[in-house]
Backbone as a chain_set.jsonl record, in Angstrom:
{"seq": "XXXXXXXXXXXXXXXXXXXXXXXXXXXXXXXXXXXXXXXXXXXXXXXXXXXXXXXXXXXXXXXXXXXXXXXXXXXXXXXXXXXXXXXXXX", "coords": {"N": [[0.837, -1.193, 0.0], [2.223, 1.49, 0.988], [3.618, 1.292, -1.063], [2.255, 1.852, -3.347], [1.151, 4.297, -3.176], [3.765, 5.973, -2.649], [5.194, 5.596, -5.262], [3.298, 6.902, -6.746], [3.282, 9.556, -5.677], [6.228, 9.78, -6.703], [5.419, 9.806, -9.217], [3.877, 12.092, -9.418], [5.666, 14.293, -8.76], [7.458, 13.937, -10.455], [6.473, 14.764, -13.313], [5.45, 17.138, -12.762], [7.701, 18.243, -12.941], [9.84, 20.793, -14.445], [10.432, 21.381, -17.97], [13.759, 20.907, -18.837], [14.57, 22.794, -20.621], [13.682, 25.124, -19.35], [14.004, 29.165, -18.223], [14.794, 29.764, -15.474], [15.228, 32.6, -14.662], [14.318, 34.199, -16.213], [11.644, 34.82, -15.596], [9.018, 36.689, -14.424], [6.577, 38.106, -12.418], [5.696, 40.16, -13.842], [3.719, 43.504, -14.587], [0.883, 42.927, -13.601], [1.664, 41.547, -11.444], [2.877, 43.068, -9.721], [1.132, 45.118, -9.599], [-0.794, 43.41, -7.854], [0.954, 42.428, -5.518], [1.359, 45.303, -4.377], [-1.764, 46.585, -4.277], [-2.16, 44.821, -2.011], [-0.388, 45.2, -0.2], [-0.888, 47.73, 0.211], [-3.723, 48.037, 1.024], [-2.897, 46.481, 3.45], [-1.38, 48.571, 5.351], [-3.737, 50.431, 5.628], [-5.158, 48.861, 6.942], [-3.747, 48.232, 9.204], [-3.402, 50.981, 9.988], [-5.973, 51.481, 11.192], [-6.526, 49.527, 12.853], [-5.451, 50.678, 15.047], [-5.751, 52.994, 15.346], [-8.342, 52.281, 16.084], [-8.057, 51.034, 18.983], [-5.847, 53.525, 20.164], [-8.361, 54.836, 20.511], [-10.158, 53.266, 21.707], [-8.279, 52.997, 24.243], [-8.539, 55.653, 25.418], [-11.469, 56.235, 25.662], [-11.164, 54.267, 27.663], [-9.637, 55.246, 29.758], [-10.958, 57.989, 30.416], [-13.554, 57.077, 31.066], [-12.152, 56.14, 33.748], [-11.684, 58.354, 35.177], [-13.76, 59.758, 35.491], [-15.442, 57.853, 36.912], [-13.876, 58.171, 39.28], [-13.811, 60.818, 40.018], [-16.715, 60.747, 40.75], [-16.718, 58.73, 42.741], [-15.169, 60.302, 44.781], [-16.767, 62.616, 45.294], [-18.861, 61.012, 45.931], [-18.453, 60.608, 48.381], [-17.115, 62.764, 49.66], [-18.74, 65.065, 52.163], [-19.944, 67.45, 51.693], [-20.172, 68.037, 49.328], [-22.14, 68.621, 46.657], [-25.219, 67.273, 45.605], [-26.799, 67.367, 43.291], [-26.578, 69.718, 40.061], [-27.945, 71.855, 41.016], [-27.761, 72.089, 43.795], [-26.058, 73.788, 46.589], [-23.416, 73.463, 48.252], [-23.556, 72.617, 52.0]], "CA": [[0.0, 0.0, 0.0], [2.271, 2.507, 0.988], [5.028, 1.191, -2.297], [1.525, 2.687, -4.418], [1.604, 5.671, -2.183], [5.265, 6.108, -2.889], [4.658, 5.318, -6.194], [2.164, 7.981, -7.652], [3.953, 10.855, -5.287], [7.043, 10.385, -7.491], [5.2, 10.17, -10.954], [2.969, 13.373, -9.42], [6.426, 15.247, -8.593], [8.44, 13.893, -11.671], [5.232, 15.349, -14.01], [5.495, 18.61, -12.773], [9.229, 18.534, -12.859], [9.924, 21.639, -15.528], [11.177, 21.126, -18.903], [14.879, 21.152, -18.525], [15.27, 24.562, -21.293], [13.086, 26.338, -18.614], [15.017, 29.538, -17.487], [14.068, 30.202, -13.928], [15.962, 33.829, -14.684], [13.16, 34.974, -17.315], [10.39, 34.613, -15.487], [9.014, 37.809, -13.704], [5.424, 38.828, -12.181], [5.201, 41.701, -14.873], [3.218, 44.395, -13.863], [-0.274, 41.877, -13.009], [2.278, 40.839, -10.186], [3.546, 44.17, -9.391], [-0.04, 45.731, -9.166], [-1.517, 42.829, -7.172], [1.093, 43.262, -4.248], [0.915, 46.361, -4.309], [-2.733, 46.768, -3.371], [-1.735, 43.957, -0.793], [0.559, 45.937, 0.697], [-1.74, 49.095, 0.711], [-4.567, 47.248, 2.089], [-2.539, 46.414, 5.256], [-1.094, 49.47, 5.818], [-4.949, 50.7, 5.586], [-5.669, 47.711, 8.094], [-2.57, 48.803, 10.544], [-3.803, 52.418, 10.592], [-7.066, 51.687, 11.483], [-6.774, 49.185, 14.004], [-3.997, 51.462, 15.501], [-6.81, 54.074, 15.703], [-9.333, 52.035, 17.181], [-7.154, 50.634, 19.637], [-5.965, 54.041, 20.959], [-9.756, 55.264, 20.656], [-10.788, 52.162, 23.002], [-7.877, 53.56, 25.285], [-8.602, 57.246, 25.508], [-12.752, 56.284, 26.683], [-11.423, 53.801, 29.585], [-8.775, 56.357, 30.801], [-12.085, 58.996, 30.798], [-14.256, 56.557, 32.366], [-11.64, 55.826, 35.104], [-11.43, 59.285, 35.607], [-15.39, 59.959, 35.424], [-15.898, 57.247, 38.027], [-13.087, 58.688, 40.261], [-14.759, 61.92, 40.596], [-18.128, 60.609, 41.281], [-16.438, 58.45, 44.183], [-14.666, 61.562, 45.44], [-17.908, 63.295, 45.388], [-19.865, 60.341, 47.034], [-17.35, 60.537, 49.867], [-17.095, 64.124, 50.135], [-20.127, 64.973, 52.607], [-20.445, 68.813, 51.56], [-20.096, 68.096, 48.032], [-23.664, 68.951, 45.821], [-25.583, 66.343, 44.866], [-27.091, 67.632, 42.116], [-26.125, 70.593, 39.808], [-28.319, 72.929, 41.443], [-27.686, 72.252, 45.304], [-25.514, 73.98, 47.171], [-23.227, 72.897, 49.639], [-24.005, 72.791, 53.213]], "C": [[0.876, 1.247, 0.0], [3.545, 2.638, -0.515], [3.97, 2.105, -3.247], [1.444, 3.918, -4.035], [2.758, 6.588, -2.862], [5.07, 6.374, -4.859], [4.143, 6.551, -7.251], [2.69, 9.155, -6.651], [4.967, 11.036, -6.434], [6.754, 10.563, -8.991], [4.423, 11.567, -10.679], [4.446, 14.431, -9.16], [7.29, 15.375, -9.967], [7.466, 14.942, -13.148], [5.352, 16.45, -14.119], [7.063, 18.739, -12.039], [9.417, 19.98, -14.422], [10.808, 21.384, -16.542], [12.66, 21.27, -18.646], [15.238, 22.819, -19.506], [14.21, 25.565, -20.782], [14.046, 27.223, -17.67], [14.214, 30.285, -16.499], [14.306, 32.31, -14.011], [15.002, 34.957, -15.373], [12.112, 35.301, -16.842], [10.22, 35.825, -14.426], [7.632, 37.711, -13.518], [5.011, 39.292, -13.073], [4.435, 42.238, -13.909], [1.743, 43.563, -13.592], [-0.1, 41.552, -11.735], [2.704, 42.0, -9.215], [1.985, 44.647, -8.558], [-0.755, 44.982, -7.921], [-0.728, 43.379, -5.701], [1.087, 44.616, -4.051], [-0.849, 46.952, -3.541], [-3.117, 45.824, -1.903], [-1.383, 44.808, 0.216], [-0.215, 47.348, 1.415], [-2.78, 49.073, 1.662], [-4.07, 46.672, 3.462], [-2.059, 47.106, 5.957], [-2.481, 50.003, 6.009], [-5.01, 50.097, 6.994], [-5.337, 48.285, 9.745], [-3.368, 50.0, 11.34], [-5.244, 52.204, 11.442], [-7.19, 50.698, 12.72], [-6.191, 50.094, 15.029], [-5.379, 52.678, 16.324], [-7.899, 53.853, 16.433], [-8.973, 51.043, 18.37], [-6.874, 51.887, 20.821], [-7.36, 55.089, 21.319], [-10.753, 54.575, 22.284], [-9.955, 52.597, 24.55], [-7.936, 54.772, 26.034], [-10.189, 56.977, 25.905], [-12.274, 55.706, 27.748], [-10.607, 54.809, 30.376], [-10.237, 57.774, 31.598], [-13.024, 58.483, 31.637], [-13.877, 56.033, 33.407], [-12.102, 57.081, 35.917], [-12.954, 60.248, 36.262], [-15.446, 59.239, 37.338], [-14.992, 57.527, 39.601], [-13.79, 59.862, 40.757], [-15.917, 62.123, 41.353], [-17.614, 59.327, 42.435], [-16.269, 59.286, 44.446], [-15.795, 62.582, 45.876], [-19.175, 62.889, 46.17], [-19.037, 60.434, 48.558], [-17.131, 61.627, 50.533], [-18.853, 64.384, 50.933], [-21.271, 66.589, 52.451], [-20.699, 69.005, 49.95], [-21.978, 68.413, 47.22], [-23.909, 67.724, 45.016], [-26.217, 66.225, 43.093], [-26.575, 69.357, 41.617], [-26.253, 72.236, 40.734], [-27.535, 73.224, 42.907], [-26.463, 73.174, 45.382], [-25.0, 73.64, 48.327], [-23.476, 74.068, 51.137], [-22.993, 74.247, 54.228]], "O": [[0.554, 2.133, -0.792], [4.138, 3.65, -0.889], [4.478, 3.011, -3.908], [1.795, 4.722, -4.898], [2.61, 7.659, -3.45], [4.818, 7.451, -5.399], [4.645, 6.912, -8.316], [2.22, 10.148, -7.207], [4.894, 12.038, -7.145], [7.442, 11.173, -9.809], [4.285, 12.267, -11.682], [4.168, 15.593, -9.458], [7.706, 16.414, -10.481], [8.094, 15.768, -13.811], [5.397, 17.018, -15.21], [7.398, 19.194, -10.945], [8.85, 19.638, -15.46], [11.972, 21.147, -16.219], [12.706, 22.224, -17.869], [15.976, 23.721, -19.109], [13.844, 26.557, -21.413], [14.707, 26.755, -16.743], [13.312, 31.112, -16.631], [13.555, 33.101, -13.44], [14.948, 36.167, -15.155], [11.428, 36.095, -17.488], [11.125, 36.011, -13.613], [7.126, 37.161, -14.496], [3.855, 38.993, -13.374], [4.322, 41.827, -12.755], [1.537, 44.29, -12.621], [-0.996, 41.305, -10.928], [2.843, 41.795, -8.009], [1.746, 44.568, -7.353], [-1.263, 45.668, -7.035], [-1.185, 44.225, -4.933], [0.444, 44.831, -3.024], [-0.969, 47.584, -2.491], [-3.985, 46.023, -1.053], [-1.978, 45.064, 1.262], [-0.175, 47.82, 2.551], [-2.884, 49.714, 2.707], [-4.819, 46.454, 4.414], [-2.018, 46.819, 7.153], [-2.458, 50.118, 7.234], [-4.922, 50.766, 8.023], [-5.97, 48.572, 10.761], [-3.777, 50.111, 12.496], [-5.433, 52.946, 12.405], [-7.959, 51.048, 13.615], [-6.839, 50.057, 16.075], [-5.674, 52.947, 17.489], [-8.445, 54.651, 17.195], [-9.833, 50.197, 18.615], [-7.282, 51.767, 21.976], [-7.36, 55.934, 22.214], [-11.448, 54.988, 23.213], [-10.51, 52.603, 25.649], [-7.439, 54.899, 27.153], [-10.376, 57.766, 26.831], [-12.6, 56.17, 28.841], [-10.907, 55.14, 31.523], [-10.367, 58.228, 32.735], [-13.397, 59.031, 32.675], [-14.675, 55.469, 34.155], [-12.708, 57.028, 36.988], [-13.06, 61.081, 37.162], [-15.472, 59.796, 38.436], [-15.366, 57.178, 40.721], [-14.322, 59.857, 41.867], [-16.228, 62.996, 42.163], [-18.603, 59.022, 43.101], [-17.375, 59.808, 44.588], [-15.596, 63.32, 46.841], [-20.051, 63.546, 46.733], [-19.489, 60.216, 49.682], [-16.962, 61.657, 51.752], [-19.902, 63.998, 50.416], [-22.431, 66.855, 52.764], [-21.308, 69.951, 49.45], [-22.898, 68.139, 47.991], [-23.219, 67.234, 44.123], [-26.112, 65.415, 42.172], [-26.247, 70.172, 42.479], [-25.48, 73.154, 41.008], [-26.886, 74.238, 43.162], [-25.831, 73.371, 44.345], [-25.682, 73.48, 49.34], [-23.541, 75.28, 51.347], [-23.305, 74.522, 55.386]]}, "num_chains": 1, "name": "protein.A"}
């Protein structure tokens, strides 16, 4: 079983073995190859920026809502502090 195995790997590698007057040296992308990475490349710089942005977006609300909820302890704790806009303290 595995000699047929064996077998049909090397007639599937020998197959797509390349003509021997193939020159590896000639062969280029052209511009089809050029253009494709290219919008590859653009598209992940795109990607970068934008996670990048919503990343320090996500960090810049929890720093505000630390800072939010700090106040409004400081304010529950304080006993002269105004509960609401209007009041005045005591």
């Amino acid at each position: 079983m595995t000699a047929l195995i064996s077998d049909a790997l090397i007639t599937v590698v020998l197959a797509a073995t390349p003509d021997p007057n193939f020159d590896p040296n000639t062969v280029t992308p052209g511009v089809v190859g050029f253009v494709a990475i290219f919008f590859v490349a653009a598209a992940t710089v795109l990607l970068c920026l934008d996670v990048v942005r919503r990343i320090r977006r996500t960090t810049y609300r929890a720093e505000i809502k630390a800072r939010l909820d700090a106040e409004l302890a400081e304010r529950d704790n304080d006993p002269n502090a105004p509960r609401t806009p209007g009041d005045k303290p005591e």
